[in-house]
CSV table of C-alpha atoms and ligand atoms in Angstrom, one decimal:
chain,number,residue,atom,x,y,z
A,730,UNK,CA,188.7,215.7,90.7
A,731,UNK,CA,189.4,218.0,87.6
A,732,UNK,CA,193.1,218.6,87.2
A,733,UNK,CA,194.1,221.8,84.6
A,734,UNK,CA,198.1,220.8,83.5
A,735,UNK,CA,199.3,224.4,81.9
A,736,UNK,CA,202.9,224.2,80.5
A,737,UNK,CA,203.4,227.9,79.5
A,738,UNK,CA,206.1,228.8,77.4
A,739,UNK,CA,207.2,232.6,76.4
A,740,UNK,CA,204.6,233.1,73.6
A,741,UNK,CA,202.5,229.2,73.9
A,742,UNK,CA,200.3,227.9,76.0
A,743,UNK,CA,199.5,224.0,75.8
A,744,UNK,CA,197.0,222.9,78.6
A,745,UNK,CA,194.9,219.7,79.6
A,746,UNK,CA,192.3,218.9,81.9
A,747,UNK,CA,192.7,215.7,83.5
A,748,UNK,CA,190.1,213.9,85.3
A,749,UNK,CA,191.8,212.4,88.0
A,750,UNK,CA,189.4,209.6,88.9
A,751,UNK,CA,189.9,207.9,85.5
A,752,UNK,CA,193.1,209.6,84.4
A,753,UNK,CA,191.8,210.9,81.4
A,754,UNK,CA,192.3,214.1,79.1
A,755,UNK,CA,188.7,215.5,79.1
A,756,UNK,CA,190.0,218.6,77.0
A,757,UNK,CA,193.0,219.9,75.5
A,758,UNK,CA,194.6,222.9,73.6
A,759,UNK,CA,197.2,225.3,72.6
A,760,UNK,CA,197.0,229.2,72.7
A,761,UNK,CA,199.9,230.1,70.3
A,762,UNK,CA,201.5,233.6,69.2
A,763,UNK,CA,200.1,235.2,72.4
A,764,UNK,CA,201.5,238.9,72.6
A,765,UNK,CA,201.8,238.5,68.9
A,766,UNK,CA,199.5,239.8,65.8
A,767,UNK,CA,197.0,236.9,65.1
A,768,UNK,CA,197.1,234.9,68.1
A,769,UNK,CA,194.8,231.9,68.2
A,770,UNK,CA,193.4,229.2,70.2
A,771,UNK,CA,193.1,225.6,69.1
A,772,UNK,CA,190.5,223.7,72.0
A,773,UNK,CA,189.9,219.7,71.7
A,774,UNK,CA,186.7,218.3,73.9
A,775,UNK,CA,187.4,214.8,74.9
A,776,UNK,CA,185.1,213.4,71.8
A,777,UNK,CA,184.5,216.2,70.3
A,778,UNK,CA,186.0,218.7,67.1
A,779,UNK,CA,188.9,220.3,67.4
A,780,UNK,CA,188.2,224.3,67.0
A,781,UNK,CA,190.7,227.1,66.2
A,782,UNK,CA,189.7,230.7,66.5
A,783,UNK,CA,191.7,233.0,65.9
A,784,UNK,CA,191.5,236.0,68.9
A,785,UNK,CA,193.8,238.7,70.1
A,786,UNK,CA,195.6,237.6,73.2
A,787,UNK,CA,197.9,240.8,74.1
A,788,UNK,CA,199.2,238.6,77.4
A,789,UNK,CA,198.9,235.3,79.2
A,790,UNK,CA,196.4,236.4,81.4
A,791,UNK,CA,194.1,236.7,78.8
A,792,UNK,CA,195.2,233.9,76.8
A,793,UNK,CA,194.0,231.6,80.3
A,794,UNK,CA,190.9,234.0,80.2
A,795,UNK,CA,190.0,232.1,76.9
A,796,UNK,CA,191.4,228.8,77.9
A,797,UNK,CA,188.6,229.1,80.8
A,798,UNK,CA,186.1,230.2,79.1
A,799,UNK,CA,186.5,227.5,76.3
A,800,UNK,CA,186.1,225.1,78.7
A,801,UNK,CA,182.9,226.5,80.7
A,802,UNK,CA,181.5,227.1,77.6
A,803,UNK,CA,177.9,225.7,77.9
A,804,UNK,CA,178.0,224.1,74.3
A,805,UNK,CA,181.4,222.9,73.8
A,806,UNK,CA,183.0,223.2,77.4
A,807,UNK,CA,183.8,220.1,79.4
A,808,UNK,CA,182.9,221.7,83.1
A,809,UNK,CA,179.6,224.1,84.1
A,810,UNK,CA,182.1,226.3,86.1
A,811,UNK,CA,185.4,227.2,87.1
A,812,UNK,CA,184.4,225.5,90.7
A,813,UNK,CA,184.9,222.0,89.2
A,814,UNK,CA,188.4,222.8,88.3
A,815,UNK,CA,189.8,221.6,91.5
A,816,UNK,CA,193.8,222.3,91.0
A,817,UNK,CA,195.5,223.7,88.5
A,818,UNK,CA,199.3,221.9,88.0
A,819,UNK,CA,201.8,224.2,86.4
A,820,UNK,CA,205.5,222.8,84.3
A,821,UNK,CA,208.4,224.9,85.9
A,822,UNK,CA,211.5,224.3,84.2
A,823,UNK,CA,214.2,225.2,86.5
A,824,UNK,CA,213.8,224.6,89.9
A,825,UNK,CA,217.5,224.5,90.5
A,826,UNK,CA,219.1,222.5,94.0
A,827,UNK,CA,215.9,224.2,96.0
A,828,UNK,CA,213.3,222.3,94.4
A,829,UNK,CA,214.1,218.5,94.7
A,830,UNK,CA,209.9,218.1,94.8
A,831,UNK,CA,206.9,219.2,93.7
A,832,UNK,CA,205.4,221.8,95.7
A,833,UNK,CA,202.3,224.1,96.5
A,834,UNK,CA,202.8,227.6,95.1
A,835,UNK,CA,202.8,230.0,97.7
A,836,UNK,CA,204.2,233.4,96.7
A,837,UNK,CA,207.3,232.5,99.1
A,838,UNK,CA,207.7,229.9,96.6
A,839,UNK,CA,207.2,231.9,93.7
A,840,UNK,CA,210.2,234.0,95.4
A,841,UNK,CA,212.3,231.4,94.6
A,842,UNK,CA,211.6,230.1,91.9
A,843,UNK,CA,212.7,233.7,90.3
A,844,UNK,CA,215.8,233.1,91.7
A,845,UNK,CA,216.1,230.2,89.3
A,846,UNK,CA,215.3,232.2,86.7
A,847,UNK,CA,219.0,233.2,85.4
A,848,UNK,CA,219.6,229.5,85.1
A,849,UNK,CA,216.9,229.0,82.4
A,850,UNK,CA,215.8,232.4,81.3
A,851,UNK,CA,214.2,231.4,78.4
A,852,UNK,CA,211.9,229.4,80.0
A,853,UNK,CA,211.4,229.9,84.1
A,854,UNK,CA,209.8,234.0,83.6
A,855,UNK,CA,207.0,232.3,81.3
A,856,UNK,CA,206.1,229.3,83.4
A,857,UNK,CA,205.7,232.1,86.0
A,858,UNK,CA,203.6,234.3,84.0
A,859,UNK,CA,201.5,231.3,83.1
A,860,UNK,CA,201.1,231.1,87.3
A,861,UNK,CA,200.1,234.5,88.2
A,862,UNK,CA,197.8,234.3,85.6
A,863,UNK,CA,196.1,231.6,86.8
A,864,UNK,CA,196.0,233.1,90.0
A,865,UNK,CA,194.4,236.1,89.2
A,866,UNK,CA,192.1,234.5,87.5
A,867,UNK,CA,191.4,231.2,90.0
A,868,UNK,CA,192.5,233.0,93.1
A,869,UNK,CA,191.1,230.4,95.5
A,870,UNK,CA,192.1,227.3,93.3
A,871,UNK,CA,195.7,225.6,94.7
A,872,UNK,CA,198.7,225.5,92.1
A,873,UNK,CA,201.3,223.3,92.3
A,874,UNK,CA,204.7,223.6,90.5
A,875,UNK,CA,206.1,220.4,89.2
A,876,UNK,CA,209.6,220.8,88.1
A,877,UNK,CA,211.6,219.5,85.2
A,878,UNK,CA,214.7,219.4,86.9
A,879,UNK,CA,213.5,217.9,90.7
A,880,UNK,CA,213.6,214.1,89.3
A,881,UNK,CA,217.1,214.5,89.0
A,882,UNK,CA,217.8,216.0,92.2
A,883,UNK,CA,219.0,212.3,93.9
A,884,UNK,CA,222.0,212.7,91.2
A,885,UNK,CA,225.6,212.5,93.6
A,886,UNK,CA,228.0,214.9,93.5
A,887,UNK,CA,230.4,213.3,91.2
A,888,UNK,CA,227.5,213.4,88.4
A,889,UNK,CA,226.5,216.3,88.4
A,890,UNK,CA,229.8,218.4,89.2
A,891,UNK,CA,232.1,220.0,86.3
A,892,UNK,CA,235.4,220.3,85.8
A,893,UNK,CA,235.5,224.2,86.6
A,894,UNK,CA,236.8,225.7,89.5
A,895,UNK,CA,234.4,225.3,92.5
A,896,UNK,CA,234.3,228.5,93.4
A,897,UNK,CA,231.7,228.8,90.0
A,898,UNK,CA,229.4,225.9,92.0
A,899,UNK,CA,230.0,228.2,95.1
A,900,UNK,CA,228.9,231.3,93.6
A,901,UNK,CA,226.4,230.3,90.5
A,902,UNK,CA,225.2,227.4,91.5
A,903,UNK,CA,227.0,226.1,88.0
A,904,UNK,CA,226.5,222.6,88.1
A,905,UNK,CA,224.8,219.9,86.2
A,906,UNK,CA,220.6,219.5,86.4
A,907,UNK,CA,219.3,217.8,84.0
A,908,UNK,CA,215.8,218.2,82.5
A,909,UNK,CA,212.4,216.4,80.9
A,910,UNK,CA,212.8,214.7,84.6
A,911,UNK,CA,208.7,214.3,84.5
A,912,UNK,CA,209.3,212.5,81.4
A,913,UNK,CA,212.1,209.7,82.6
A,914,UNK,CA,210.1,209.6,86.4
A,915,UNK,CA,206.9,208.4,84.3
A,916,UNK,CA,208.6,206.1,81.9
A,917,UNK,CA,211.0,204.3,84.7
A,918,UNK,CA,208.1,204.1,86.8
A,919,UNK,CA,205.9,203.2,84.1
A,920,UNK,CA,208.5,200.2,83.0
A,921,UNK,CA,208.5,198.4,86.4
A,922,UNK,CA,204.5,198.5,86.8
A,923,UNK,CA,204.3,197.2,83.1
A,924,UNK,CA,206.8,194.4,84.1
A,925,UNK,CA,205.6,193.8,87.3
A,926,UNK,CA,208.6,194.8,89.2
A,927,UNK,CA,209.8,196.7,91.8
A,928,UNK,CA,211.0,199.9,90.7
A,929,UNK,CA,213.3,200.1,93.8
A,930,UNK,CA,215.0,196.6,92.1
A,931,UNK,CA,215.7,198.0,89.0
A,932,UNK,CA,218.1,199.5,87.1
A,933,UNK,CA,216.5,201.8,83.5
A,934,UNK,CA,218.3,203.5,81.4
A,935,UNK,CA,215.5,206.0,80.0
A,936,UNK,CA,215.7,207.6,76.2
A,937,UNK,CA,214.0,210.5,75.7
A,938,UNK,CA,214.6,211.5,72.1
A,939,UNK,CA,212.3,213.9,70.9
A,940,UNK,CA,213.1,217.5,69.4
A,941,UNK,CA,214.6,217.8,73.0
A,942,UNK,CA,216.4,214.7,73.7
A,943,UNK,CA,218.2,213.4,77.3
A,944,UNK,CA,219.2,210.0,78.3
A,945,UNK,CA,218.8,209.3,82.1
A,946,UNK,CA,220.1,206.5,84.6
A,947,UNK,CA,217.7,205.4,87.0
A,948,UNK,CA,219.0,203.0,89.9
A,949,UNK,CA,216.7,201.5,92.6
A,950,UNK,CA,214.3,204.2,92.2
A,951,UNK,CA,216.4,207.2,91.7
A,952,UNK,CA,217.7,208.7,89.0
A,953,UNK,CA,221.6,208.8,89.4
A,954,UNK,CA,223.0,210.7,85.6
A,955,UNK,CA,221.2,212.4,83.2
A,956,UNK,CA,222.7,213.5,79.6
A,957,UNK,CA,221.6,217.3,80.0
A,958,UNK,CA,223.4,219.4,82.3
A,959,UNK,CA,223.3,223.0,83.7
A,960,UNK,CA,220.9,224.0,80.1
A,961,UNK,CA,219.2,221.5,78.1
A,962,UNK,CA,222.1,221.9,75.5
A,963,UNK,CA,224.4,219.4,76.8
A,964,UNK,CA,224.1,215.8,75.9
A,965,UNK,CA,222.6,214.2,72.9
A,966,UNK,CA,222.3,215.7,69.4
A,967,UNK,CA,218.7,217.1,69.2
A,968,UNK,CA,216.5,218.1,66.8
A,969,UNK,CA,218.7,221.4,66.4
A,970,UNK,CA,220.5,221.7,69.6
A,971,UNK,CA,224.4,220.5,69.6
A,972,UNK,CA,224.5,218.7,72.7
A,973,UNK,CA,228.2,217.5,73.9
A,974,UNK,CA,230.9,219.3,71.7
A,975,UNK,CA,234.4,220.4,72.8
A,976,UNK,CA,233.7,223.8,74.3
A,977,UNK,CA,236.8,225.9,72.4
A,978,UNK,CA,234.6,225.3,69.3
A,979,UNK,CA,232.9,228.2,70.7
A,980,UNK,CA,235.6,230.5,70.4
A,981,UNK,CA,236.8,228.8,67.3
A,982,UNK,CA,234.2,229.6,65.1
A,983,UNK,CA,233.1,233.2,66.7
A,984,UNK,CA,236.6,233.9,65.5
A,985,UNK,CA,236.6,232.2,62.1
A,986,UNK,CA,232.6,233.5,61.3
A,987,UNK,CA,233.3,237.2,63.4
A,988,UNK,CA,230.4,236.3,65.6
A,989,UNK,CA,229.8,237.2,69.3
A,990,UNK,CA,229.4,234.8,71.9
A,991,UNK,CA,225.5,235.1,72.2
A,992,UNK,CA,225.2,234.7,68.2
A,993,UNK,CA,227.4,231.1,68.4
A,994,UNK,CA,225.3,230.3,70.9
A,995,UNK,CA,222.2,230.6,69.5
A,996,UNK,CA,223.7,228.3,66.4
A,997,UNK,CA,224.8,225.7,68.9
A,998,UNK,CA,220.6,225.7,70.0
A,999,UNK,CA,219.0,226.9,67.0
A,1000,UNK,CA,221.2,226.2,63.8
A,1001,UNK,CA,222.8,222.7,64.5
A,1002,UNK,CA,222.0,219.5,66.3
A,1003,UNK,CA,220.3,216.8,63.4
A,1004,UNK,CA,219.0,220.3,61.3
A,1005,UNK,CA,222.7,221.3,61.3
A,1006,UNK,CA,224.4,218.2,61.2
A,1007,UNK,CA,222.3,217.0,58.1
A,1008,UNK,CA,223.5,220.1,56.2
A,1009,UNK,CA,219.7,221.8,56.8
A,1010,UNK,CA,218.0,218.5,55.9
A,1011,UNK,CA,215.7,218.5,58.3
A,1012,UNK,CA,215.4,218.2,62.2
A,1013,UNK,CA,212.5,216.2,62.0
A,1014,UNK,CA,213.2,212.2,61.9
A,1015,UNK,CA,210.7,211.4,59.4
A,1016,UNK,CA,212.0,213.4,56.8
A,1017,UNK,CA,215.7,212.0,58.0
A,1018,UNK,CA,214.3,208.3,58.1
A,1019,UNK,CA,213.1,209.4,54.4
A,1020,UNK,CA,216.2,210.5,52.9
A,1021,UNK,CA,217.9,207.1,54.8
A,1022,UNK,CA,215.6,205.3,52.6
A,1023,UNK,CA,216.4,207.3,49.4
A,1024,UNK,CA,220.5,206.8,50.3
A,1025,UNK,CA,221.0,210.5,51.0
A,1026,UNK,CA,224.2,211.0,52.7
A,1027,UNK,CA,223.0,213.9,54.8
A,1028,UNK,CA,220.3,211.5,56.4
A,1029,UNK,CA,222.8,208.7,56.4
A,1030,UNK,CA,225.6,210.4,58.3
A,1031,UNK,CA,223.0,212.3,60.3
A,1032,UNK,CA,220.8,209.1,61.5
A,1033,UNK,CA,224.4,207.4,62.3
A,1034,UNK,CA,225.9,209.9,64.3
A,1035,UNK,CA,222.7,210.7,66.5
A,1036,UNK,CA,222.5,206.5,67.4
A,1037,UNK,CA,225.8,206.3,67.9
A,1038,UNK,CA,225.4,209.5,71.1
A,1039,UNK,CA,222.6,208.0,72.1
A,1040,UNK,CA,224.8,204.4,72.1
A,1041,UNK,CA,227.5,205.9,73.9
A,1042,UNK,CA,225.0,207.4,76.6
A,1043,UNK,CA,223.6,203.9,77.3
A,1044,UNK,CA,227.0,202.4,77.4
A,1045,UNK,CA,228.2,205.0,79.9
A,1046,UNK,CA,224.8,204.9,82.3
A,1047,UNK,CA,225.4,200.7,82.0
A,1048,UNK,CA,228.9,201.3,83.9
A,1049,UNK,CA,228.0,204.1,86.3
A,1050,UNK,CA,224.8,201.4,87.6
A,1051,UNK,CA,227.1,198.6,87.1
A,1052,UNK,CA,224.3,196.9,84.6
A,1053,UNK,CA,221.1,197.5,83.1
A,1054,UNK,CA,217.7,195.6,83.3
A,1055,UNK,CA,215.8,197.6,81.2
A,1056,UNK,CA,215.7,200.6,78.4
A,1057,UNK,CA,213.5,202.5,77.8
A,1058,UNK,CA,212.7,204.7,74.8
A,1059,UNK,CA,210.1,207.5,75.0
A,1060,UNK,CA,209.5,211.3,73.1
A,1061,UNK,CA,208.4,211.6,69.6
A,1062,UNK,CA,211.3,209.9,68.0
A,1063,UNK,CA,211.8,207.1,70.3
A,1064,UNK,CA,208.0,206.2,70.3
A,1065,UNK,CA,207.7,206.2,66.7
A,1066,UNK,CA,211.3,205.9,65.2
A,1067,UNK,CA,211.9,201.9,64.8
A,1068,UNK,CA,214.7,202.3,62.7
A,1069,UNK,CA,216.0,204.9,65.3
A,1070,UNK,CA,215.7,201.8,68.3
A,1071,UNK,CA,217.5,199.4,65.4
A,1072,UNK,CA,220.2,201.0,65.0
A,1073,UNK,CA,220.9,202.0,68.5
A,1074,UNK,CA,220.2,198.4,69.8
A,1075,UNK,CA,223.0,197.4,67.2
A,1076,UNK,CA,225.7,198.5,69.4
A,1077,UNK,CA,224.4,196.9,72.4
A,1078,UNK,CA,225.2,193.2,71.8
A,1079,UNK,CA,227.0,193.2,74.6
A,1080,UNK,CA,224.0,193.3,77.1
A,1081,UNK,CA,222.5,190.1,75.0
A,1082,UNK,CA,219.7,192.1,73.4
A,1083,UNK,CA,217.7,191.2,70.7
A,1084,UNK,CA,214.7,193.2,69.2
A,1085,UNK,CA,211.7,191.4,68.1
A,1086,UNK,CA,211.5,192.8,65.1
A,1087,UNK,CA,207.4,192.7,65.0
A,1088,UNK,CA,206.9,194.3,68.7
A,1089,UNK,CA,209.4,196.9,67.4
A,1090,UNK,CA,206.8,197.9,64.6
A,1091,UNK,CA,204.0,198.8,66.4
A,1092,UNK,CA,203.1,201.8,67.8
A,1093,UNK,CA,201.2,203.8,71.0
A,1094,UNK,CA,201.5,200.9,73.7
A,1095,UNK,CA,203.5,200.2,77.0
A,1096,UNK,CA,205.1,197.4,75.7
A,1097,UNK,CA,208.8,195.5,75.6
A,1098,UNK,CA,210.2,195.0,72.3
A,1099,UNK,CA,212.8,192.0,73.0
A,1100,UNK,CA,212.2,188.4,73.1
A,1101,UNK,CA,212.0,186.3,75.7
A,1102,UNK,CA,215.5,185.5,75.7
A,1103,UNK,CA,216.8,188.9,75.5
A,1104,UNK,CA,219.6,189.0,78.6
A,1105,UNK,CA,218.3,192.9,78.7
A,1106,UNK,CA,214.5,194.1,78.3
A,1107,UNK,CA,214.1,197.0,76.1
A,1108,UNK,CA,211.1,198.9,76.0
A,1109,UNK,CA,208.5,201.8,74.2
A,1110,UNK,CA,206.6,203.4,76.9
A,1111,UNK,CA,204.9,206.5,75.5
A,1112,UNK,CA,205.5,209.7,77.4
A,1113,UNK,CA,202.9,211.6,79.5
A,1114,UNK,CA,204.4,214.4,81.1
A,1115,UNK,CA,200.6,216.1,81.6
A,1116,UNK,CA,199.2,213.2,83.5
A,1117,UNK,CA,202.3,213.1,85.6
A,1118,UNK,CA,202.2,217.0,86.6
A,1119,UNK,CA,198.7,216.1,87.0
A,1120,UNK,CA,199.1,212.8,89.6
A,1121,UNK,CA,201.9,215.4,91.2
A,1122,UNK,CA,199.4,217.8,91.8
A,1123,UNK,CA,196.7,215.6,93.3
A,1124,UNK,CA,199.3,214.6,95.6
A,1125,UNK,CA,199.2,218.1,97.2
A,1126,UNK,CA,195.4,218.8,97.1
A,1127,UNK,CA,193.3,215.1,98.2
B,1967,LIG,P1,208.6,215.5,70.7
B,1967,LIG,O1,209.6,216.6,70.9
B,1967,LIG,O2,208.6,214.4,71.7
B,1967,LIG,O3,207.2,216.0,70.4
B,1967,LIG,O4,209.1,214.8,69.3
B,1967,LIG,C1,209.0,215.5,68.1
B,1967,LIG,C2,209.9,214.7,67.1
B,1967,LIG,O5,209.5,213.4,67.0
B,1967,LIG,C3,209.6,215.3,65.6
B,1967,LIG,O6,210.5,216.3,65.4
B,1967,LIG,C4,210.0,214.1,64.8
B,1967,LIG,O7,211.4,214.1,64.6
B,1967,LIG,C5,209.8,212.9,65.7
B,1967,LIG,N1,208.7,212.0,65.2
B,1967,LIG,C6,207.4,212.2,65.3
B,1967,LIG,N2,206.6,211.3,64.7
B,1967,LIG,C7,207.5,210.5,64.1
B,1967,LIG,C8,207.5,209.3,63.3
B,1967,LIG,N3,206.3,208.8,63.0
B,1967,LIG,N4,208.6,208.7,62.9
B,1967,LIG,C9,209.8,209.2,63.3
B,1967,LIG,N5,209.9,210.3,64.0
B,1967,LIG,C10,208.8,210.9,64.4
């Protein structure tokens, strides 16, 4: 079967179809700046040249228009017609406490996945764009909505409550979710089948640090804490988003700066995390890991202070499980960042680790990254949040 993975943001469009015999990509792409002057589609053929053109895409149902078209197109398309796309598997973001699963999306569904659409506003009303394009387009092929937040569902109550008064639970649902849950479902999962263990006998701490970062604790199968919380701001330091900070820094600076609430706010996501942090360095970790070489304080005080977070997490999510068997790191920095892994396994001498500093160094495979003797197994397992919406999906149509 041919799986189409859409993941449609406000403006972007990134899509893959998945074969889901062999598992692999047979075509990929990215419509960008759609509703924007000079809007443009970039389309890879498993195999073959990438191609940009550059095309007006007023809205998202023509940006999918094109996105079909490229890949029925009889010289460079991948399929001879829109019959051999079987299901199409669409990234929601939010699918608050009513989604806890994937699911089929029926327009009851749809119904309530708006009503999660105050708890993630930038995100939920384009993933649901993305879907009733799709459907006016494909109206007889089966969507399924695969959820960032659904992984973390099993989390108790004592994880994922605040300290706020409950009537704000009661009322808005204000609570903690978590997200990338696709992401740490793949990677724990992926961890026991590379170890040949049980994933119901294990307890994984997972490390997603990319631009978006999260930390998640996964015990016996279920993920029981998660570093984001009721947005994606809370947790770890990301690429420019805060993550944790005492919240009456809010009214602190709006006072000290005269700013309103929403204009903090979009410093805490926009302006600040590593970006901020390393005085407008960069948030990228390669140009970070640079200036660490180079001994520039802004990369040094930047690099420490994001390891030490992500330290903290781990130790935390080792006493909620009562132990760890193995960590996990995943996303763009903890898939390619070995300094990143170094100096966050430096604080963990207490669960016996050691790195083998060779594994450590390479690059794109499932592998573990300690020795033999290492009383903990740490682990690079590289991401792959399309073929996971993508196995979700086949769930709900074979
Ligand atoms: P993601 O959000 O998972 O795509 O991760 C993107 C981030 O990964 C980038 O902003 C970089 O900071 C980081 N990254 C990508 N490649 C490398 C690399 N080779 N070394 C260190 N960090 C990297």
């Amino acid at each position: 079967m041919n799986i189409l993975v859409i993941n449609c943001g406000s403006s972007s469009l990134k899509f893959q179809l998945i074969n889901s015999d062999t598992e692999q990509c047979i075509a990929k792409g990215l419509c960008e700046r759609i509703g924007i002057e000079g809007s443009m589609l970039t389309y890879t053929p498993e195999g073959g040249e990438k191609e940009k053109t550059v095309t007006p895409m007023p809205d998202h149902t023509e940006a999918i228009r094109l996105v079909l078209e490229a890949l029925t197109n009889p010289k460079t398309g991948v399929v001879k017609d829109l019959n051999e796309i079987d299901a199409v598997g669409h990234r929601i973001v939010h699918g608050g406490e009513k989604f806890a699963d994937s699911v089929i999306l029926t327009d009851e569904v749809m119904a309530a996945i708006e009503e999660c659409n105050e708890l993630a506003p930038l995100h939920n009303p384009a993933n649901i764009i993305g879907v009733n394009a799709c459907k006016v387009l494909m109206p007889n092929t089966p969507m399924v909505g695969v959820f960032d937040t659904a992984f973390h569902q099993t989390m108790p109550e004592e994880a994922y409550m605040y300290g706020l008064p409950y009537e704000y639970y009661q009322k808005y649902k204000i609570r903690r979710y978590g997200f990338h849950g696709t992401s740490h479902s793949y990677v724990s999962k992926k961890a026991a089948e590379v170890l040949g263990k049980k994933y119901e006998d294990l307890k994984i701490i997972v490390c997603h640090l990319g631009n978006g970062a999260s930390v998640s604790a996964v015990k016996n199968g279920k993920c029981i804490d998660t570093s984001m919380g009721l947005t994606p701001l809370e947790g770890l330091i990301m690429g420019t988003r805060s993550g944790d900070i005492d919240p009456a820094i809010i009214e602190f600076i709006a006072h000290k700066e005269n700013k309103s609430i929403d204009e903090v706010m979009t410093i805490l996501n926009k302006k600040s995390g590593v970006l901020g942090l390393s005085d407008n360095l960069s948030s990228d970790f390669r140009d970070l890991e640079d200036g660490l070489h180079q001994g520039n304080e802004n990369a040094i005080r930047t690099m420490k202070t994001f390891c030490y977070r992500v330290a903290k997490y781990i130790g935390s999510y080792v006493a909620a499980m009562n132990g760890v068997d193995v960590i996990c790191f995943t996303a763009g920095v903890g898939e390619n960042g070995p300094i990143v892994r170094n100096m966050v396994c430096e604080y963990l001498g207490y669960l016996g680790i050691e790195l083998d500093q060779e594994l450590n160094n390479k690059r794109g495979l499932d592998i573990a990254i300690t020795t033999p003797d290492s009383k903990t197994t740490v682990m690079v397992i590289p991401t792959n949040e399309e073929l996971a919406i993508a196995r979700e999906t086949l769930r709900f149509v074979i």
